Every structure is written in C-alpha cells, then in structure tokens.
C-alpha cells in the first residue's frame, strides 16, 4: 500500500496519475497548502523541504520518497512499468523527466508567480518566464512531431510533463501553432488513468472552477501565501 500526501498542483497530479495508471492500491491525504499544512512538524519529518508530493511505501518499512521526479522513478522501478528495462531506453525516459524537473517546472512556476500572484507586475519577469516556458513547449512539440508519446511508448516522461502543459492558460502561455503538443494533450486527456488522477485530491471540475475564481483574486491569494511563508 502506498500512502500519498498531495495537493491539487501539477506536481501532485503527476503522482496520482502515476498511481492510477499503475492500478495499485493507494490512499491519499489532502495537504491544504494555503493553510501551510506542509510546513507543520509532522510533515517536515517526511520531507524537510516542506513540499508535496510525498509517498510512504507501507509495504517497504514505511519508506519515504519525496520530490515528484524521484517518486515517479521509484514507482516505475518498484512496479516495473512505464519505464524501459534496457539502459538506453531507460535514460531516454529519465532525461525527459529531468527536462521537466530542471526546466519546464521551474520556468512555468515562476511564470505563475509573476503573472498571477505577484502584487507588483514586472513586465521583464513575466515576459522572461513566459518566454522560457513557451520555449519548453516548443521543444516538447518538436519531440512529439513523429511520436504519439514523448518516447513513442507511454512512460513517466509523459506523466511528468503533462500536468504542467495542461495549465498553460493559467500561466499565460499560448500553445497556438504547436499542433503536436495539442494532439498529445488530447491523447493524454483521453486516458482513463489520467482523468482519474486529475480528480485527486479534489475533482477536476471543482479545481477548474477554483482556477476561474482565483483568476479574479490571484494577487490577494499570492500575498496571503507569501505572508504565511515568511512567518515560517
């Protein structure tokens, strides 16, 4: 049994999608980020960095894994699914997981901060991080030009990148002209495991509604989160 500590974020969705695609037994606990539950002592004992997602493998001496990329690799190895067994194929997949962890995630995360949450709108920062995010999308689009999935077969590389590309509108980044990326998004959304994973920890319909509400009040939410973070 896997215990997942998660929230309604792209990194959280990576792991719920992975678990649903694997079809394994798991349970989840919704960590409420605006209330700073991830900074409480009990959670910091699981992840000293105070971030979701985290898993605890109940079948392996309560082994704890944090960082979404590491969790994807752990689960792929544990269940021997969604990653090739040969060395070349394995690292073909791993490098695209690392691409998301080192490039797409950080750039788009900063695009979200400056475009949505920052009280002061700084055009240079917004344009810089939206542009870097768009560049990542273009790289993914090129990779997908002759493939159904990033490496041909479905893998954790797709699961790592998909939840971030899915929220491109929230980040203010267009995917116009990226036909291969658009087709891949539709292919991913057609997978039952992906749809189920997006409903964890709250239904996607409710999350979509929240994003609409947050668009009207993003700066206020950002100030609240930053204020609470500074106190911890």
mmCIF file of N, CA and C in Angstrom, residues 1-69:
data_model
loop_
_atom_site.group_PDB
_atom_site.id
_atom_site.type_symbol
_atom_site.label_atom_id
_atom_site.label_comp_id
_atom_site.label_asym_id
_atom_site.label_seq_id
_atom_site.Cartn_x
_atom_site.Cartn_y
_atom_site.Cartn_z
ATOM 1 N N UNK A 1 0.840 -1.201 0.000
ATOM 2 C CA UNK A 1 0.000 0.000 0.000
ATOM 3 C C UNK A 1 0.877 1.252 0.000
ATOM 4 N N UNK A 2 0.556 2.171 -0.883
ATOM 5 C CA UNK A 2 1.245 3.454 -0.954
ATOM 6 C C UNK A 2 0.360 4.521 -0.320
ATOM 7 N N UNK A 3 0.946 5.324 0.550
ATOM 8 C CA UNK A 3 0.248 6.489 1.104
ATOM 9 C C UNK A 3 0.801 7.727 0.409
ATOM 10 N N UNK A 4 -0.085 8.494 -0.207
ATOM 11 C CA UNK A 4 0.297 9.686 -0.952
ATOM 12 C C UNK A 4 -0.173 10.928 -0.208
ATOM 13 N N UNK A 5 0.750 11.834 0.015
ATOM 14 C CA UNK A 5 0.439 13.153 0.563
ATOM 15 C C UNK A 5 0.512 14.132 -0.602
ATOM 16 N N UNK A 6 -0.595 14.802 -0.888
ATOM 17 C CA UNK A 6 -0.665 15.540 -2.140
ATOM 18 C C UNK A 6 -1.562 16.762 -2.035
ATOM 19 N N UNK A 7 -1.568 17.535 -3.096
ATOM 20 C CA UNK A 7 -2.449 18.691 -3.230
ATOM 21 C C UNK A 7 -2.758 18.871 -4.710
ATOM 22 N N UNK A 8 -3.657 19.805 -4.990
ATOM 23 C CA UNK A 8 -4.141 20.000 -6.356
ATOM 24 C C UNK A 8 -3.179 20.893 -7.147
ATOM 25 N N UNK A 9 -1.997 20.363 -7.418
ATOM 26 C CA UNK A 9 -0.962 21.059 -8.177
ATOM 27 C C UNK A 9 -0.443 20.137 -9.281
ATOM 28 N N UNK A 10 0.271 20.680 -10.268
ATOM 29 C CA UNK A 10 0.843 19.800 -11.297
ATOM 30 C C UNK A 10 1.740 18.714 -10.725
ATOM 31 N N UNK A 11 2.571 19.049 -9.748
ATOM 32 C CA UNK A 11 3.457 18.033 -9.176
ATOM 33 C C UNK A 11 2.676 16.977 -8.408
ATOM 34 N N UNK A 12 1.618 17.391 -7.733
ATOM 35 C CA UNK A 12 0.769 16.421 -7.062
ATOM 36 C C UNK A 12 0.060 15.516 -8.055
ATOM 37 N N UNK A 13 -0.423 16.108 -9.140
ATOM 38 C CA UNK A 13 -1.139 15.319 -10.146
ATOM 39 C C UNK A 13 -0.240 14.304 -10.836
ATOM 40 N N UNK A 14 1.040 14.608 -10.965
ATOM 41 C CA UNK A 14 1.954 13.613 -11.540
ATOM 42 C C UNK A 14 1.808 12.271 -10.825
ATOM 43 N N UNK A 15 1.795 12.321 -9.505
ATOM 44 C CA UNK A 15 1.860 11.080 -8.735
ATOM 45 C C UNK A 15 0.504 10.392 -8.666
ATOM 46 N N UNK A 16 -0.579 11.141 -8.546
ATOM 47 C CA UNK A 16 -1.893 10.490 -8.559
ATOM 48 C C UNK A 16 -2.167 9.870 -9.928
ATOM 49 N N UNK A 17 -1.749 10.532 -11.000
ATOM 50 C CA UNK A 17 -1.879 9.932 -12.331
ATOM 51 C C UNK A 17 -1.049 8.657 -12.418
ATOM 52 N N UNK A 18 0.182 8.711 -11.944
ATOM 53 C CA UNK A 18 1.057 7.535 -11.982
ATOM 54 C C UNK A 18 0.421 6.364 -11.242
ATOM 55 N N UNK A 19 -0.079 6.608 -10.057
ATOM 56 C CA UNK A 19 -0.669 5.532 -9.255
ATOM 57 C C UNK A 19 -1.919 4.968 -9.925
ATOM 58 N N UNK A 20 -2.719 5.833 -10.522
ATOM 59 C CA UNK A 20 -3.906 5.357 -11.233
ATOM 60 C C UNK A 20 -3.522 4.546 -12.469
ATOM 61 N N UNK A 21 -2.513 4.983 -13.182
ATOM 62 C CA UNK A 21 -2.071 4.237 -14.359
ATOM 63 C C UNK A 21 -1.489 2.876 -13.970
ATOM 64 N N UNK A 22 -0.816 2.818 -12.840
ATOM 65 C CA UNK A 22 -0.266 1.543 -12.375
ATOM 66 C C UNK A 22 -1.359 0.597 -11.902
ATOM 67 N N UNK A 23 -2.478 1.157 -11.444
ATOM 68 C CA UNK A 23 -3.574 0.328 -10.954
ATOM 69 C C UNK A 23 -3.288 -0.334 -9.623
ATOM 70 N N UNK A 24 -2.478 0.311 -8.787
ATOM 71 C CA UNK A 24 -2.110 -0.269 -7.493
ATOM 72 C C UNK A 24 -2.968 0.334 -6.383
ATOM 73 N N UNK A 25 -3.020 -0.377 -5.264
ATOM 74 C CA UNK A 25 -3.749 0.130 -4.111
ATOM 75 C C UNK A 25 -2.982 1.292 -3.487
ATOM 76 N N UNK A 26 -3.697 2.385 -3.239
ATOM 77 C CA UNK A 26 -3.072 3.514 -2.547
ATOM 78 C C UNK A 26 -4.148 4.320 -1.838
ATOM 79 N N UNK A 27 -3.711 5.108 -0.903
ATOM 80 C CA UNK A 27 -4.589 6.052 -0.239
ATOM 81 C C UNK A 27 -3.912 7.415 -0.278
ATOM 82 N N UNK A 28 -4.710 8.470 -0.145
ATOM 83 C CA UNK A 28 -4.103 9.793 -0.200
ATOM 84 C C UNK A 28 -4.607 10.667 0.938
ATOM 85 N N UNK A 29 -3.788 11.617 1.299
ATOM 86 C CA UNK A 29 -4.156 12.641 2.270
ATOM 87 C C UNK A 29 -3.985 13.995 1.608
ATOM 88 N N UNK A 30 -5.038 14.780 1.627
ATOM 89 C CA UNK A 30 -5.027 16.100 1.001
ATOM 90 C C UNK A 30 -4.314 17.084 1.920
ATOM 91 N N UNK A 31 -3.191 17.618 1.454
ATOM 92 C CA UNK A 31 -2.448 18.622 2.207
ATOM 93 C C UNK A 31 -2.918 19.997 1.741
ATOM 94 N N UNK A 32 -3.440 20.796 2.648
ATOM 95 C CA UNK A 32 -4.010 22.100 2.308
ATOM 96 C C UNK A 32 -2.910 23.155 2.331
ATOM 97 N N UNK A 33 -2.428 23.480 1.154
ATOM 98 C CA UNK A 33 -1.284 24.382 1.026
ATOM 99 C C UNK A 33 -1.557 25.794 1.544
ATOM 100 N N UNK A 34 -2.726 26.401 1.266
ATOM 101 C CA UNK A 34 -2.955 27.754 1.787
ATOM 102 C C UNK A 34 -2.923 27.828 3.314
ATOM 103 N N UNK A 35 -3.204 26.700 3.964
ATOM 104 C CA UNK A 35 -3.150 26.652 5.431
ATOM 105 C C UNK A 35 -1.776 26.246 5.942
ATOM 106 N N UNK A 36 -0.838 26.061 5.007
ATOM 107 C CA UNK A 36 0.552 25.751 5.343
ATOM 108 C C UNK A 36 0.710 24.430 6.104
ATOM 109 N N UNK A 37 -0.163 23.467 5.792
ATOM 110 C CA UNK A 37 -0.027 22.157 6.438
ATOM 111 C C UNK A 37 1.309 21.504 6.106
ATOM 112 N N UNK A 38 1.850 21.830 4.935
ATOM 113 C CA UNK A 38 3.116 21.236 4.513
ATOM 114 C C UNK A 38 4.303 21.764 5.312
ATOM 115 N N UNK A 39 4.078 22.774 6.139
ATOM 116 C CA UNK A 39 5.151 23.326 6.973
ATOM 117 C C UNK A 39 5.038 22.873 8.431
ATOM 118 N N UNK A 40 4.057 22.037 8.716
ATOM 119 C CA UNK A 40 3.910 21.537 10.082
ATOM 120 C C UNK A 40 4.977 20.491 10.378
ATOM 121 N N UNK A 41 5.282 20.345 11.665
ATOM 122 C CA UNK A 41 6.391 19.473 12.074
ATOM 123 C C UNK A 41 6.217 18.044 11.587
ATOM 124 N N UNK A 42 4.991 17.529 11.654
ATOM 125 C CA UNK A 42 4.784 16.132 11.270
ATOM 126 C C UNK A 42 5.083 15.925 9.784
ATOM 127 N N UNK A 43 4.774 16.954 8.965
ATOM 128 C CA UNK A 43 5.056 16.826 7.537
ATOM 129 C C UNK A 43 6.534 17.029 7.250
ATOM 130 N N UNK A 44 7.161 17.952 7.953
ATOM 131 C CA UNK A 44 8.596 18.183 7.762
ATOM 132 C C UNK A 44 9.420 16.962 8.136
ATOM 133 N N UNK A 45 8.860 16.102 8.994
ATOM 134 C CA UNK A 45 9.548 14.850 9.316
ATOM 135 C C UNK A 45 9.562 13.905 8.114
ATOM 136 N N UNK A 46 8.599 14.088 7.209
ATOM 137 C CA UNK A 46 8.560 13.295 5.975
ATOM 138 C C UNK A 46 9.404 13.944 4.883
ATOM 139 N N UNK A 47 9.257 15.240 4.725
ATOM 140 C CA UNK A 47 10.027 15.984 3.727
ATOM 141 C C UNK A 47 10.550 17.264 4.362
ATOM 142 N N UNK A 48 11.827 17.340 4.659
ATOM 143 C CA UNK A 48 12.389 18.532 5.306
ATOM 144 C C UNK A 48 12.199 19.810 4.495
ATOM 145 N N UNK A 49 11.943 19.667 3.200
ATOM 146 C CA UNK A 49 11.735 20.832 2.349
ATOM 147 C C UNK A 49 10.306 21.356 2.413
ATOM 148 N N UNK A 50 9.429 20.621 3.073
ATOM 149 C CA UNK A 50 8.067 21.089 3.270
ATOM 150 C C UNK A 50 7.279 21.290 1.996
ATOM 151 N N UNK A 51 7.369 20.340 1.087
ATOM 152 C CA UNK A 51 6.642 20.429 -0.178
ATOM 153 C C UNK A 51 5.997 19.084 -0.517
ATOM 154 N N UNK A 52 4.896 19.173 -1.249
ATOM 155 C CA UNK A 52 4.260 17.960 -1.769
ATOM 156 C C UNK A 52 4.771 17.740 -3.180
ATOM 157 N N UNK A 53 4.671 16.510 -3.684
ATOM 158 C CA UNK A 53 4.105 15.307 -3.076
ATOM 159 C C UNK A 53 5.152 14.531 -2.292
ATOM 160 N N UNK A 54 4.624 13.651 -1.433
ATOM 161 C CA UNK A 54 5.440 12.691 -0.683
ATOM 162 C C UNK A 54 4.692 11.368 -0.702
ATOM 163 N N UNK A 55 5.418 10.266 -0.801
ATOM 164 C CA UNK A 55 4.784 8.960 -0.626
ATOM 165 C C UNK A 55 5.460 8.213 0.508
ATOM 166 N N UNK A 56 4.683 7.340 1.131
ATOM 167 C CA UNK A 56 5.202 6.391 2.115
ATOM 168 C C UNK A 56 4.820 5.003 1.624
ATOM 169 N N UNK A 57 5.816 4.151 1.430
ATOM 170 C CA UNK A 57 5.586 2.783 0.970
ATOM 171 C C UNK A 57 5.372 1.898 2.190
ATOM 172 N N UNK A 58 4.108 1.593 2.470
ATOM 173 C CA UNK A 58 3.748 0.820 3.657
ATOM 174 C C UNK A 58 4.243 -0.619 3.573
ATOM 175 N N UNK A 59 4.515 -1.089 2.363
ATOM 176 C CA UNK A 59 4.983 -2.464 2.174
ATOM 177 C C UNK A 59 6.502 -2.580 2.223
ATOM 178 N N UNK A 60 7.176 -1.463 2.467
ATOM 179 C CA UNK A 60 8.642 -1.451 2.440
ATOM 180 C C UNK A 60 9.167 -0.637 3.623
ATOM 181 N N UNK A 61 8.771 -1.090 4.822
ATOM 182 C CA UNK A 61 9.233 -0.469 6.070
ATOM 183 C C UNK A 61 8.918 1.020 6.134
ATOM 184 N N UNK A 62 7.742 1.399 5.615
ATOM 185 C CA UNK A 62 7.329 2.809 5.623
ATOM 186 C C UNK A 62 8.380 3.723 4.991
ATOM 187 N N UNK A 63 8.943 3.261 3.898
ATOM 188 C CA UNK A 63 9.977 4.024 3.204
ATOM 189 C C UNK A 63 9.371 5.293 2.607
ATOM 190 N N UNK A 64 10.034 6.421 2.838
ATOM 191 C CA UNK A 64 9.540 7.729 2.407
ATOM 192 C C UNK A 64 10.301 8.201 1.171
ATOM 193 N N UNK A 65 9.564 8.680 0.181
ATOM 194 C CA UNK A 65 10.177 9.277 -1.008
ATOM 195 C C UNK A 65 9.523 10.634 -1.242
ATOM 196 N N UNK A 66 10.347 11.673 -1.398
ATOM 197 C CA UNK A 66 9.826 12.990 -1.774
ATOM 198 C C UNK A 66 10.505 13.456 -3.053
ATOM 199 N N UNK A 67 10.031 14.556 -3.600
ATOM 200 C CA UNK A 67 10.365 15.078 -4.933
ATOM 201 C C UNK A 67 9.640 14.249 -5.998
ATOM 202 N N UNK A 68 8.813 14.939 -6.785
ATOM 203 C CA UNK A 68 7.922 14.232 -7.712
ATOM 204 C C UNK A 68 8.677 13.390 -8.738
ATOM 205 N N UNK A 69 9.805 13.884 -9.233
ATOM 206 C CA UNK A 69 10.575 13.090 -10.191
ATOM 207 C C UNK A 69 11.118 11.821 -9.580
#
